[in-house]
Coordinates of C-alpha atoms in Angstrom, one line a residue:
X185 CA 16.9 -7.1 29.8
X186 CA 14.9 -3.9 29.0
X187 CA 17.9 -1.8 30.3
X188 CA 20.2 -3.8 28.0
X189 CA 18.0 -3.1 25.0
X190 CA 17.9 0.6 26.0
X191 CA 21.7 0.7 26.1
X192 CA 22.0 -1.0 22.8
X193 CA 19.5 1.5 21.3
X194 CA 21.7 4.4 22.7
X195 CA 18.9 5.8 24.7
X196 CA 19.9 9.0 26.6
X197 CA 19.7 8.0 30.3
X198 CA 19.3 11.7 31.4
X199 CA 16.9 13.3 28.9
X200 CA 13.8 11.5 27.4
X201 CA 14.2 11.4 23.6
X202 CA 10.6 11.1 22.7
X203 CA 10.2 12.1 19.0
X204 CA 7.1 14.0 18.0
X205 CA 5.1 12.2 15.3
X206 CA 2.3 13.8 13.3
X207 CA -0.1 10.8 13.0
X208 CA -1.5 10.0 9.6
X209 CA -5.0 9.6 11.0
X210 CA -6.6 9.6 14.5
X211 CA -9.7 7.9 13.2
X212 CA -8.8 4.3 13.5
X213 CA -10.4 1.0 14.7
X214 CA -8.5 1.6 18.0
X215 CA -9.4 5.2 18.6
X216 CA -13.1 4.6 17.7
X217 CA -13.4 1.7 20.1
X218 CA -11.4 3.3 22.8
X219 CA -13.3 6.6 22.9
X220 CA -16.3 5.5 25.0
X221 CA -14.1 3.3 27.2
X222 CA -11.7 6.2 28.0
X223 CA -14.7 8.4 28.7
X224 CA -16.1 5.9 31.2
X225 CA -12.7 5.2 32.8
X226 CA -11.9 8.9 33.1
X227 CA -14.8 9.3 35.4
X228 CA -13.4 6.5 37.6
X229 CA -10.1 8.4 38.1
X230 CA -11.6 11.8 38.5
X231 CA -9.7 13.8 41.2
X232 CA -7.1 11.0 41.4
X233 CA -3.4 11.8 40.8
X234 CA -3.2 9.5 37.7
X235 CA -3.3 9.8 34.0
X236 CA -4.9 7.4 31.5
X237 CA -3.0 7.2 28.2
X238 CA -3.8 5.5 24.8
X239 CA -1.0 4.9 22.3
X240 CA -0.7 3.2 18.9
X241 CA 1.4 0.2 18.2
X242 CA 4.6 2.3 17.8
X243 CA 4.1 3.9 21.3
X244 CA 2.9 7.2 19.9
X245 CA 0.5 8.9 22.4
X246 CA -2.9 9.3 20.8
X247 CA -5.1 10.3 23.8
X248 CA -4.3 11.5 27.4
X249 CA -7.0 11.8 30.1
X250 CA -6.0 13.3 33.5
X251 CA -7.7 12.6 36.8
X252 CA -5.8 15.5 38.4
X253 CA -5.0 18.5 36.2
X254 CA -2.0 19.2 38.4
X255 CA -0.2 16.2 36.8
X256 CA -0.3 17.7 33.3
X257 CA 2.8 19.9 33.8
X258 CA 4.8 17.0 35.2
X259 CA 3.9 14.8 32.2
X260 CA 4.5 17.7 29.7
X261 CA 8.0 18.2 31.1
X262 CA 8.9 14.7 29.9
X263 CA 6.9 14.9 26.7
X264 CA 4.4 12.2 27.8
X265 CA 1.7 14.0 25.7
X266 CA -0.2 13.4 22.5
X267 CA 2.0 13.1 19.4
X268 CA 5.1 12.0 21.2
X269 CA 6.5 8.4 20.7
X270 CA 7.3 6.5 23.9
X271 CA 8.8 3.4 22.4
X272 CA 11.4 1.7 24.5
X273 CA 14.0 2.5 21.8
X274 CA 13.2 6.2 22.2
X275 CA 13.0 6.7 26.0
X276 CA 14.2 3.4 27.5
X277 CA 12.3 1.2 29.9
X278 CA 8.8 2.5 30.5
X279 CA 5.3 1.2 30.9
X280 CA 4.2 2.0 27.3
X281 CA 7.3 1.0 25.3
X282 CA 8.3 -2.0 27.3
X283 CA 4.8 -3.5 27.4
X284 CA 4.7 -3.1 23.6
X285 CA 8.2 -4.6 23.3
X286 CA 7.5 -7.8 25.3
X287 CA 3.8 -8.0 24.3
X288 CA 2.5 -8.3 27.8
X289 CA 1.1 -6.1 30.6
X290 CA 3.6 -4.9 33.2
X291 CA 4.2 -2.3 35.9
X292 CA 7.4 -0.1 35.9
X293 CA 8.0 1.5 39.2
X294 CA 10.0 4.7 39.7
X295 CA 13.6 3.4 39.9
X296 CA 13.0 0.7 37.3
X297 CA 12.9 3.4 34.5
X298 CA 16.1 3.6 32.5
X299 CA 15.8 7.4 32.1
X300 CA 16.6 9.4 35.2
X301 CA 13.9 12.0 34.6
X302 CA 11.2 9.3 34.4
X303 CA 12.0 7.8 37.8
X304 CA 9.7 10.2 39.5
X305 CA 6.8 8.3 37.9
X306 CA 5.4 4.8 38.1
X307 CA 3.4 3.5 35.1
X308 CA 1.5 0.4 34.2
X309 CA 1.1 -0.6 30.5
X310 CA -1.1 -3.2 28.8
X311 CA -1.0 -3.9 25.1
X312 CA -4.3 -3.8 23.1
X313 CA -4.6 -6.5 20.4
X314 CA -7.4 -7.0 17.8
X315 CA -9.8 -9.6 19.2
X316 CA -10.2 -11.3 15.8
X317 CA -6.8 -11.0 14.0
X318 CA -4.5 -10.7 17.0
X319 CA -2.7 -7.8 15.5
X320 CA -1.1 -5.4 17.9
X321 CA -3.1 -2.1 17.8
X322 CA -1.5 -0.1 20.7
X323 CA -1.4 0.1 24.5
X324 CA -3.2 1.5 27.5
X325 CA -1.0 3.2 30.1
X326 CA -1.7 4.5 33.6
X327 CA 1.0 6.9 34.9
X328 CA 1.2 8.4 38.4
X329 CA 3.9 9.9 40.6
X330 CA 6.2 7.2 42.1
X331 CA 5.1 7.7 45.6
X332 CA 1.5 6.8 44.6
X333 CA 2.4 3.6 43.0
X334 CA 0.5 0.4 43.8
X335 CA -0.4 -2.9 42.1
X336 CA -3.9 -1.7 41.3
X337 CA -2.5 0.4 38.5
X338 CA -1.6 -2.8 36.5
X339 CA -5.0 -4.3 37.2
X340 CA -6.7 -1.2 36.0
X341 CA -4.6 -1.0 32.8
X342 CA -5.4 -4.6 32.0
X343 CA -9.1 -4.0 32.6
X344 CA -9.2 -0.9 30.3
X345 CA -7.3 -2.8 27.5
X346 CA -9.8 -5.7 27.8
X347 CA -12.8 -3.4 27.6
X348 CA -11.3 -1.8 24.4
X349 CA -10.9 -5.2 22.9
X350 CA -14.6 -6.0 23.7
X351 CA -15.6 -2.7 22.2
X352 CA -13.7 -3.5 19.0
X353 CA -15.4 -6.9 18.8
X354 CA -18.8 -5.3 19.4
X355 CA -18.2 -2.7 16.7
X356 CA -16.7 -5.2 14.3
X357 CA -19.7 -7.4 14.9
X358 CA -22.1 -4.5 14.1
X359 CA -20.2 -3.6 11.0
X360 CA -19.9 -7.1 9.8
X361 CA -23.6 -7.8 10.4
X362 CA -24.5 -4.7 8.3
X363 CA -22.2 -5.9 5.5
X364 CA -23.5 -9.4 5.7
X365 CA -27.1 -8.1 5.5
X366 CA -26.4 -6.1 2.3
X367 CA -24.5 -9.1 0.9
X368 CA -27.4 -11.4 1.4
X369 CA -29.8 -8.9 -0.1
X370 CA -27.6 -8.5 -3.1
X371 CA -27.4 -12.2 -3.6
X372 CA -31.1 -12.7 -3.3
X373 CA -32.3 -9.8 -5.5
X374 CA -29.7 -9.5 -8.3
X375 CA -29.1 -13.1 -9.2
X376 CA -25.6 -12.2 -10.3
X377 CA -22.1 -12.8 -8.9
X378 CA -21.6 -10.8 -5.8
X379 CA -18.6 -10.0 -3.6
X380 CA -18.5 -8.4 -0.1
X381 CA -15.3 -6.8 1.1
X382 CA -14.6 -5.3 4.5
X383 CA -11.6 -4.6 6.7
X384 CA -11.4 -8.2 7.8
X385 CA -14.0 -9.8 5.6
X386 CA -14.1 -11.1 2.0
X387 CA -17.2 -13.1 0.9
X388 CA -17.9 -14.6 -2.6
X389 CA -21.3 -16.1 -3.5
X390 CA -21.5 -19.5 -5.2
X391 CA -22.6 -18.0 -8.5
X392 CA -19.2 -16.1 -8.7
X393 CA -17.4 -19.4 -8.2
X394 CA -19.6 -21.2 -10.8
X395 CA -19.4 -18.5 -13.5
X396 CA -15.7 -17.7 -13.2
X397 CA -12.7 -20.1 -13.1
X398 CA -10.1 -19.9 -10.4
X399 CA -7.8 -17.6 -12.5
X400 CA -10.7 -15.2 -13.2
X401 CA -11.8 -15.3 -9.6
X402 CA -8.3 -14.3 -8.5
X403 CA -8.2 -11.4 -10.9
X404 CA -11.6 -10.2 -9.8
X405 CA -10.6 -10.4 -6.1
X406 CA -7.4 -8.4 -6.9
X407 CA -9.4 -5.6 -8.6
X408 CA -11.9 -5.7 -5.7
X409 CA -9.1 -5.1 -3.1
X410 CA -8.6 -1.7 -4.6
X411 CA -12.1 -0.8 -3.4
X412 CA -11.4 -1.5 0.3
X413 CA -11.9 1.7 2.3
X414 CA -13.7 3.5 -0.5
X415 CA -16.7 5.6 0.6
X416 CA -18.2 6.4 -2.8
X417 CA -19.8 4.3 -5.4
X418 CA -17.9 3.5 -8.6
X419 CA -17.8 1.2 -11.6
X420 CA -14.7 -0.2 -13.4
X421 CA -14.1 -2.7 -16.2
X422 CA -11.7 -5.6 -15.6
X423 CA -10.1 -7.7 -18.3
X424 CA -9.8 -11.2 -17.0
X425 CA -7.2 -13.9 -17.9
X426 CA -9.8 -15.9 -19.8
X427 CA -10.5 -13.0 -22.2
X428 CA -13.8 -12.0 -20.6
X429 CA -14.3 -8.4 -19.6
X430 CA -16.2 -7.9 -16.3
X431 CA -18.0 -4.8 -15.0
X432 CA -17.4 -4.4 -11.3
X433 CA -19.9 -2.1 -9.5
X434 CA -19.1 -1.1 -6.0
X435 CA -21.5 0.3 -3.4
X436 CA -20.4 1.1 0.2
X437 CA -22.2 -0.1 3.3
X438 CA -22.4 2.3 6.3
X439 CA -23.5 2.0 9.9
X440 CA -24.3 5.6 10.8
X441 CA -21.1 7.3 9.5
X442 CA -18.9 4.3 9.9
X443 CA -17.8 2.4 6.8
X444 CA -18.5 -1.3 7.1
X445 CA -17.2 -2.3 3.7
X446 CA -18.8 -2.6 0.4
X447 CA -20.7 -4.8 -2.0
X448 CA -19.4 -5.5 -5.5
X449 CA -21.7 -6.6 -8.3
X450 CA -20.0 -8.5 -11.1
X451 CA -21.4 -8.6 -14.6
X452 CA -19.8 -10.0 -17.8
X453 CA -19.5 -7.6 -20.7
X454 CA -19.1 -10.1 -23.5
X455 CA -20.9 -13.2 -24.7
X456 CA -19.3 -16.0 -22.7
X457 CA -20.3 -18.6 -25.2
X458 CA -18.1 -17.0 -27.8
X459 CA -15.1 -16.5 -25.5
X460 CA -15.1 -19.8 -23.7
X461 CA -13.1 -21.9 -24.3
X462 CA -10.8 -19.3 -25.8
X463 CA -7.1 -19.6 -26.6
X464 CA -4.9 -17.2 -24.7
X465 CA -4.7 -14.0 -26.7
X466 CA -1.3 -12.8 -27.5
X467 CA -0.6 -9.1 -27.9
X468 CA 1.1 -7.7 -31.0
X469 CA 4.8 -8.0 -30.5
X470 CA 6.2 -4.7 -29.5
X471 CA 10.0 -4.2 -29.2
X472 CA 10.2 -2.1 -26.0
X473 CA 7.4 -3.5 -23.8
X474 CA 6.4 -7.0 -22.6
X475 CA 3.2 -8.8 -21.7
X476 CA 0.7 -11.3 -23.0
X477 CA -2.1 -11.3 -20.4
X478 CA -5.7 -10.5 -21.5
X479 CA -5.6 -7.2 -19.6
X480 CA -2.3 -6.1 -21.2
X481 CA -3.4 -7.3 -24.7
X482 CA -6.6 -5.3 -24.7
X483 CA -4.7 -2.2 -23.6
X484 CA -2.1 -2.6 -26.4
X485 CA -4.8 -3.3 -29.0
X486 CA -6.8 -0.2 -28.0
X487 CA -3.7 2.0 -28.2
X488 CA -2.7 0.5 -31.6
X489 CA -6.2 1.1 -32.9
X490 CA -6.1 4.8 -31.8
X491 CA -2.6 5.3 -33.3
X492 CA -3.6 3.6 -36.6
X493 CA -6.6 5.9 -36.9
X494 CA -4.4 8.9 -36.0
X495 CA -6.7 9.5 -33.1
X496 CA -5.2 11.7 -30.4
X497 CA -5.3 10.0 -27.0
X498 CA -4.7 10.3 -23.3
X499 CA -2.7 7.4 -21.8
X500 CA -4.2 7.2 -18.3
X501 CA -2.9 5.1 -15.4
X502 CA -0.9 5.1 -12.3
X503 CA 2.7 6.5 -12.2
X504 CA 5.2 3.8 -13.2
X505 CA 2.6 1.6 -15.0
X506 CA 4.4 2.1 -18.3
X507 CA 2.2 4.8 -20.0
X508 CA 5.1 6.6 -21.9
X509 CA 6.9 3.3 -22.7
X510 CA 3.7 1.9 -24.2
X511 CA 3.0 5.0 -26.3
X512 CA 6.5 4.9 -27.7
X513 CA 6.3 1.2 -28.4
X514 CA 3.0 1.6 -30.2
X515 CA 4.2 4.5 -32.1
X516 CA 7.3 2.5 -33.3
X517 CA 5.0 -0.3 -34.3
X518 CA 2.4 1.7 -36.2
X519 CA 4.1 4.8 -37.4
X520 CA 7.6 3.5 -38.0
X521 CA 9.6 6.2 -39.8
X522 CA 7.9 9.2 -38.2
X523 CA 9.7 11.0 -35.4
X524 CA 8.0 11.0 -32.0
X525 CA 9.1 14.0 -29.8
X526 CA 8.7 13.3 -26.1
X527 CA 8.4 16.4 -23.9
X528 CA 8.5 16.0 -20.1
X529 CA 7.2 19.1 -18.2
X530 CA 9.2 18.1 -15.1
X531 CA 12.6 17.8 -16.9
X532 CA 12.9 21.4 -18.0
X533 CA 11.5 24.9 -17.5
X534 CA 8.1 25.9 -18.7
X535 CA 9.7 28.1 -21.4
X536 CA 11.8 25.2 -22.7
X537 CA 8.7 22.9 -22.7
X538 CA 6.8 25.5 -24.9
X539 CA 9.8 25.8 -27.2
X540 CA 10.0 22.0 -27.6
X541 CA 6.3 21.8 -28.5
X542 CA 6.6 24.7 -31.0
X543 CA 9.6 23.0 -32.7
X544 CA 7.8 19.7 -32.9
X545 CA 4.6 21.3 -34.3
X546 CA 6.6 23.3 -36.9
X547 CA 8.4 20.2 -38.0
X548 CA 5.3 18.1 -38.2
X549 CA 6.6 15.6 -35.7
X550 CA 4.4 13.3 -33.6
X551 CA 4.3 14.4 -30.0
X552 CA 4.2 12.8 -26.5
X553 CA 3.4 15.2 -23.7
X554 CA 4.3 14.0 -20.2
X555 CA 3.5 15.5 -16.8
X556 CA 2.0 18.7 -18.2
X557 CA -0.1 19.0 -15.1
X558 CA 3.0 20.5 -13.5
X559 CA 2.7 23.5 -15.7
X560 CA 0.6 26.5 -14.7
X561 CA -2.7 27.3 -16.4
X562 CA -1.3 29.9 -18.8
X563 CA 1.4 27.5 -20.1
X564 CA -1.2 24.7 -20.6
X565 CA -3.4 27.2 -22.4
X566 CA -0.5 28.1 -24.7
X567 CA 0.1 24.5 -25.5
X568 CA -3.6 24.1 -26.2
X569 CA -3.6 27.0 -28.6
X570 CA -0.7 25.4 -30.5
X571 CA -2.4 22.0 -30.7
X572 CA -5.7 23.6 -31.7
X573 CA -3.9 25.1 -34.8
X574 CA -2.4 21.7 -35.6
X575 CA -5.8 20.0 -35.2
X576 CA -7.6 22.5 -37.4
X577 CA -5.0 22.5 -40.2
X578 CA -3.9 18.9 -40.3
X579 CA -4.8 16.4 -42.9
X580 CA -5.6 12.7 -42.1
X581 CA -1.9 12.0 -42.1
X582 CA -1.0 14.8 -39.8
X583 CA 0.9 14.6 -36.5
X584 CA -0.3 12.1 -33.8
X585 CA -0.4 13.5 -30.2
X586 CA -0.6 11.6 -26.9
X587 CA -0.7 12.8 -23.3
X588 CA 0.1 10.8 -20.2
X589 CA -2.2 11.5 -17.3
X590 CA -3.5 10.0 -14.1
X591 CA -6.7 10.9 -12.2
X592 CA -4.7 12.2 -9.2
X593 CA -2.4 14.4 -11.4
X594 CA -4.3 17.6 -10.8
X595 CA -6.3 20.2 -12.7
X596 CA -5.0 19.1 -16.1
X597 CA -7.4 16.2 -16.1
X598 CA -10.3 18.5 -16.6
X599 CA -8.6 21.2 -18.7
X600 CA -10.3 22.2 -22.0
X601 CA -7.1 21.0 -23.7
X602 CA -8.3 17.4 -23.3
X603 CA -11.3 18.1 -25.5
X604 CA -8.9 17.6 -28.5
X605 CA -8.2 14.1 -27.2
X606 CA -11.2 11.9 -27.9
X607 CA -9.7 8.6 -26.9
X608 CA -8.5 7.6 -23.4
X609 CA -6.6 4.3 -22.9
X610 CA -6.0 3.2 -19.3
X611 CA -2.7 1.4 -18.8
X612 CA -3.3 -1.1 -16.0
X613 CA -1.2 -1.1 -12.8
X614 CA 1.1 -4.1 -12.5
X615 CA -1.0 -5.7 -9.7
X616 CA -3.8 -6.1 -12.3
X617 CA -1.7 -8.2 -14.7
X618 CA 0.9 -10.0 -12.4
X619 CA 0.7 -13.0 -14.8
X620 CA 2.9 -10.9 -17.0
X621 CA 5.5 -10.6 -14.3
X622 CA 7.8 -13.5 -15.4
X623 CA 7.9 -12.2 -19.0
X624 CA 8.3 -8.6 -17.9
X625 CA 11.1 -9.5 -15.5
X626 CA 12.9 -11.4 -18.2
X627 CA 12.5 -8.4 -20.6
X628 CA 13.8 -5.9 -17.9
X629 CA 16.8 -8.1 -17.0
X630 CA 17.7 -8.4 -20.7
X631 CA 17.7 -4.6 -21.0
X632 CA 20.1 -4.5 -18.0
X633 CA 22.4 -6.9 -19.9
X634 CA 21.7 -9.6 -17.2
X635 CA 20.8 -12.3 -19.7
X636 CA 22.5 -15.0 -17.5
X637 CA 20.4 -14.1 -14.5
X638 CA 17.1 -16.0 -14.0
X639 CA 14.4 -15.9 -11.4
X640 CA 13.6 -19.1 -9.5
X641 CA 9.9 -20.2 -9.3
X642 CA 9.9 -19.4 -5.6
X643 CA 11.1 -15.9 -6.3
X644 CA 8.6 -15.3 -9.1
X645 CA 5.8 -16.5 -6.8
X646 CA 6.9 -14.1 -4.1
X647 CA 7.1 -11.2 -6.5
X648 CA 3.6 -12.0 -7.8
X649 CA 2.2 -11.7 -4.3
X650 CA 3.3 -8.0 -3.9
X651 CA 1.1 -5.0 -4.5
X652 CA 3.8 -3.1 -6.5
X653 CA 2.7 0.5 -5.6
X654 CA 5.3 1.8 -8.0
X655 CA 4.3 -0.6 -10.7
X656 CA 6.8 -1.5 -13.5
X657 CA 9.2 1.3 -12.4
X658 CA 9.2 -0.3 -8.9
X659 CA 9.9 -3.8 -10.4
X660 CA 12.7 -2.4 -12.5
X661 CA 14.3 -0.8 -9.4
X662 CA 14.1 -4.1 -7.5
X663 CA 15.8 -6.0 -10.4
X664 CA 18.5 -3.3 -10.6
X665 CA 19.2 -3.8 -6.9
X666 CA 19.6 -7.6 -7.5
X667 CA 21.8 -6.9 -10.6
X668 CA 24.2 -4.8 -8.5
X669 CA 24.9 -7.8 -6.3
X670 CA 25.1 -10.5 -9.0
X671 CA 25.1 -10.8 -12.8
X672 CA 24.4 -14.5 -13.4
X673 CA 22.9 -17.5 -11.8
X674 CA 19.5 -18.1 -10.2
X675 CA 17.7 -15.5 -8.1
X676 CA 16.3 -17.4 -5.1
X677 CA 13.8 -16.1 -2.5
X678 CA 16.6 -15.0 -0.1
X679 CA 18.3 -13.0 -2.9
X680 CA 15.3 -10.6 -3.1
X681 CA 15.6 -7.2 -1.5
X682 CA 14.1 -6.8 2.0
X683 CA 11.0 -5.0 0.7
X684 CA 10.1 -7.9 -1.5
X685 CA 10.0 -10.4 1.4
X686 CA 7.2 -8.5 3.2
X687 CA 3.7 -9.0 1.9
X688 CA 1.8 -6.5 4.0
X689 CA -0.6 -4.5 1.9
X690 CA -0.8 -1.4 4.0
X691 CA 1.6 1.5 3.1
X692 CA 4.5 1.6 5.6
X693 CA 5.9 4.8 7.0
X694 CA 9.6 5.4 6.3
X695 CA 10.5 4.4 9.9
X696 CA 8.5 1.1 9.5
X697 CA 10.2 0.4 6.2
X698 CA 13.6 0.8 7.8
X699 CA 12.5 -1.5 10.7
X700 CA 11.2 -4.1 8.2
X701 CA 14.4 -4.1 6.2
X702 CA 16.5 -4.4 9.4
X703 CA 14.5 -7.5 10.4
X704 CA 14.8 -9.1 7.0
X705 CA 18.6 -8.4 6.8
X706 CA 19.2 -9.8 10.3
X707 CA 17.3 -13.0 9.4
X708 CA 19.3 -13.3 6.2
X709 CA 22.6 -12.8 8.1
X710 CA 21.7 -15.4 10.7
X711 CA 20.2 -17.9 8.3
X712 CA 16.6 -17.5 9.5
X713 CA 17.5 -18.0 13.2
X714 CA 15.0 -15.6 14.8
X715 CA 16.4 -15.8 18.3
X716 CA 19.9 -14.9 17.1
X717 CA 18.5 -12.2 14.7
X718 CA 16.5 -10.7 17.6
X719 CA 19.6 -10.6 19.8
X720 CA 21.5 -8.9 17.1
X721 CA 18.8 -6.3 16.7
X722 CA 18.5 -5.7 20.4
X723 CA 14.9 -6.9 20.6
X724 CA 13.2 -9.7 22.3
X725 CA 12.3 -13.0 20.6
X726 CA 8.6 -12.2 21.1
X727 CA 9.1 -8.9 19.3
X728 CA 10.8 -10.3 16.3
X729 CA 8.1 -12.9 15.9
X730 CA 5.5 -10.1 16.1
X731 CA 7.4 -8.0 13.5
X732 CA 7.7 -11.0 11.1
X733 CA 3.9 -11.5 11.4
X734 CA 3.1 -7.8 11.3
X735 CA 5.1 -7.1 8.1
X736 CA 4.3 -10.4 6.4
X737 CA 8.0 -11.2 6.1
X738 CA 8.8 -14.3 4.0
X739 CA 12.1 -16.0 4.6
X740 CA 13.4 -19.4 3.8
X741 CA 16.6 -20.5 5.4
X742 CA 19.4 -21.2 2.9
X743 CA 20.4 -24.8 2.5
X744 CA 24.1 -25.6 2.3
X745 CA 23.8 -26.0 -1.4
X746 CA 22.3 -22.6 -1.9
X747 CA 25.0 -20.8 0.0
X748 CA 27.3 -21.0 -3.0
X749 CA 27.1 -18.5 -5.8
X750 CA 27.3 -19.8 -9.4

């Protein structure tokens, strides 16, 4: 069966095709827990003709320990070394890739390897899973020359994998205990709503549940998720669906230099007695944006206020959140009749950008500066000098200027130019106002002239579960993909693109994204039959179940009625 999968994957039977992968990080739950275990086990194989190898879940070698240094050259000749991926689809049947593929420990003897150059070795692989979540983390492999093969290799590999799992559990327990300690202290001493968030832990005290209703709790938790993995203290303001503004203060918890998680203190910023019960606030109607949530409403009102006062502002926020679109919509709403010149530093040369700014200034037009962090310091200084003249000579009805910016954009966020911009309005990412998603989707579909296309409740619910790393721009691209396939009718769950049927919150690599899409498309093609889909993909049934769970793939088999297109 493994050989069949290797043939279907077009594995070279003569030359190992291990790809070199530059790992994103070698500091992971697996590597931290494995380090002391590998050190101890390496002493057990000292002077023995065997290597001890640790890989991640994709089969990429992370660590290699040698009992006999003479084995190094032989392993290097087949790229069984740190950084090379030994997945079954890369090099064929082998102890690492095949054990990961089937999800079970196994021994591959010399002639059982698919690739001819690997037949001089025997290897025993054992998967390493997280003892709490069950997630596949990687594998342990013992490799030796084929003539030295024996059944003890497999027993040893399984023992090492089990000890790593025990170490993960011990470390997780230590981190969780530290987080729990800080959580209890915060609950006892602050008398306020408190949330604890760790890698696998989320705790909310009873006061949080009493003070905030379920919708506000969900919004607070969504904001809190952004703090996962943060190692520095920070505070942010969150506009909740009820109209209340909450201050979230995050403080990390450490065990030595290991991050256990963090504690979030929640405090209301407004008088609850005045705001509860409160009718849902509706933002001023703007022609080219959509949204009625409390978070979006406050953002719109702040920007309208700045524009009305002719107060120059910075529109802060993540790429794709709609910063430029909101500036244009507010300008049309407040300063209708005045021209707004939009200058994008990435769309033309620096000289052209300067010329556009000069022309706008000379004509007295309002100005939107986008992506100016892409310009060098001298060009930004030149723009600053032009705007300083405008600022010094303008009357109260002079030009209005806005800049779009994000904290990660670069040196422009601290440039003296910004001293002329007293107001900053943060445009929220889509994940912080997903309650606007139905209205926003309808608005975007209408702009695509797809007025006869509607989203089903199941599709809307699924879209609302996604993290939307590209924000509104990302949502627009998804709807465009759907519109290219159909122009009317109801968009059901199975009509969503592959990326929208996966709810994993971690950022996938390009290869993982391709794999996820292939699994989703195979399930769609075979009406949700995982066994048939697995066969079509050349993987085992166990593997496709693991991939569905790992990527959080949502799929509902089509009924006979839903097969037809309106």
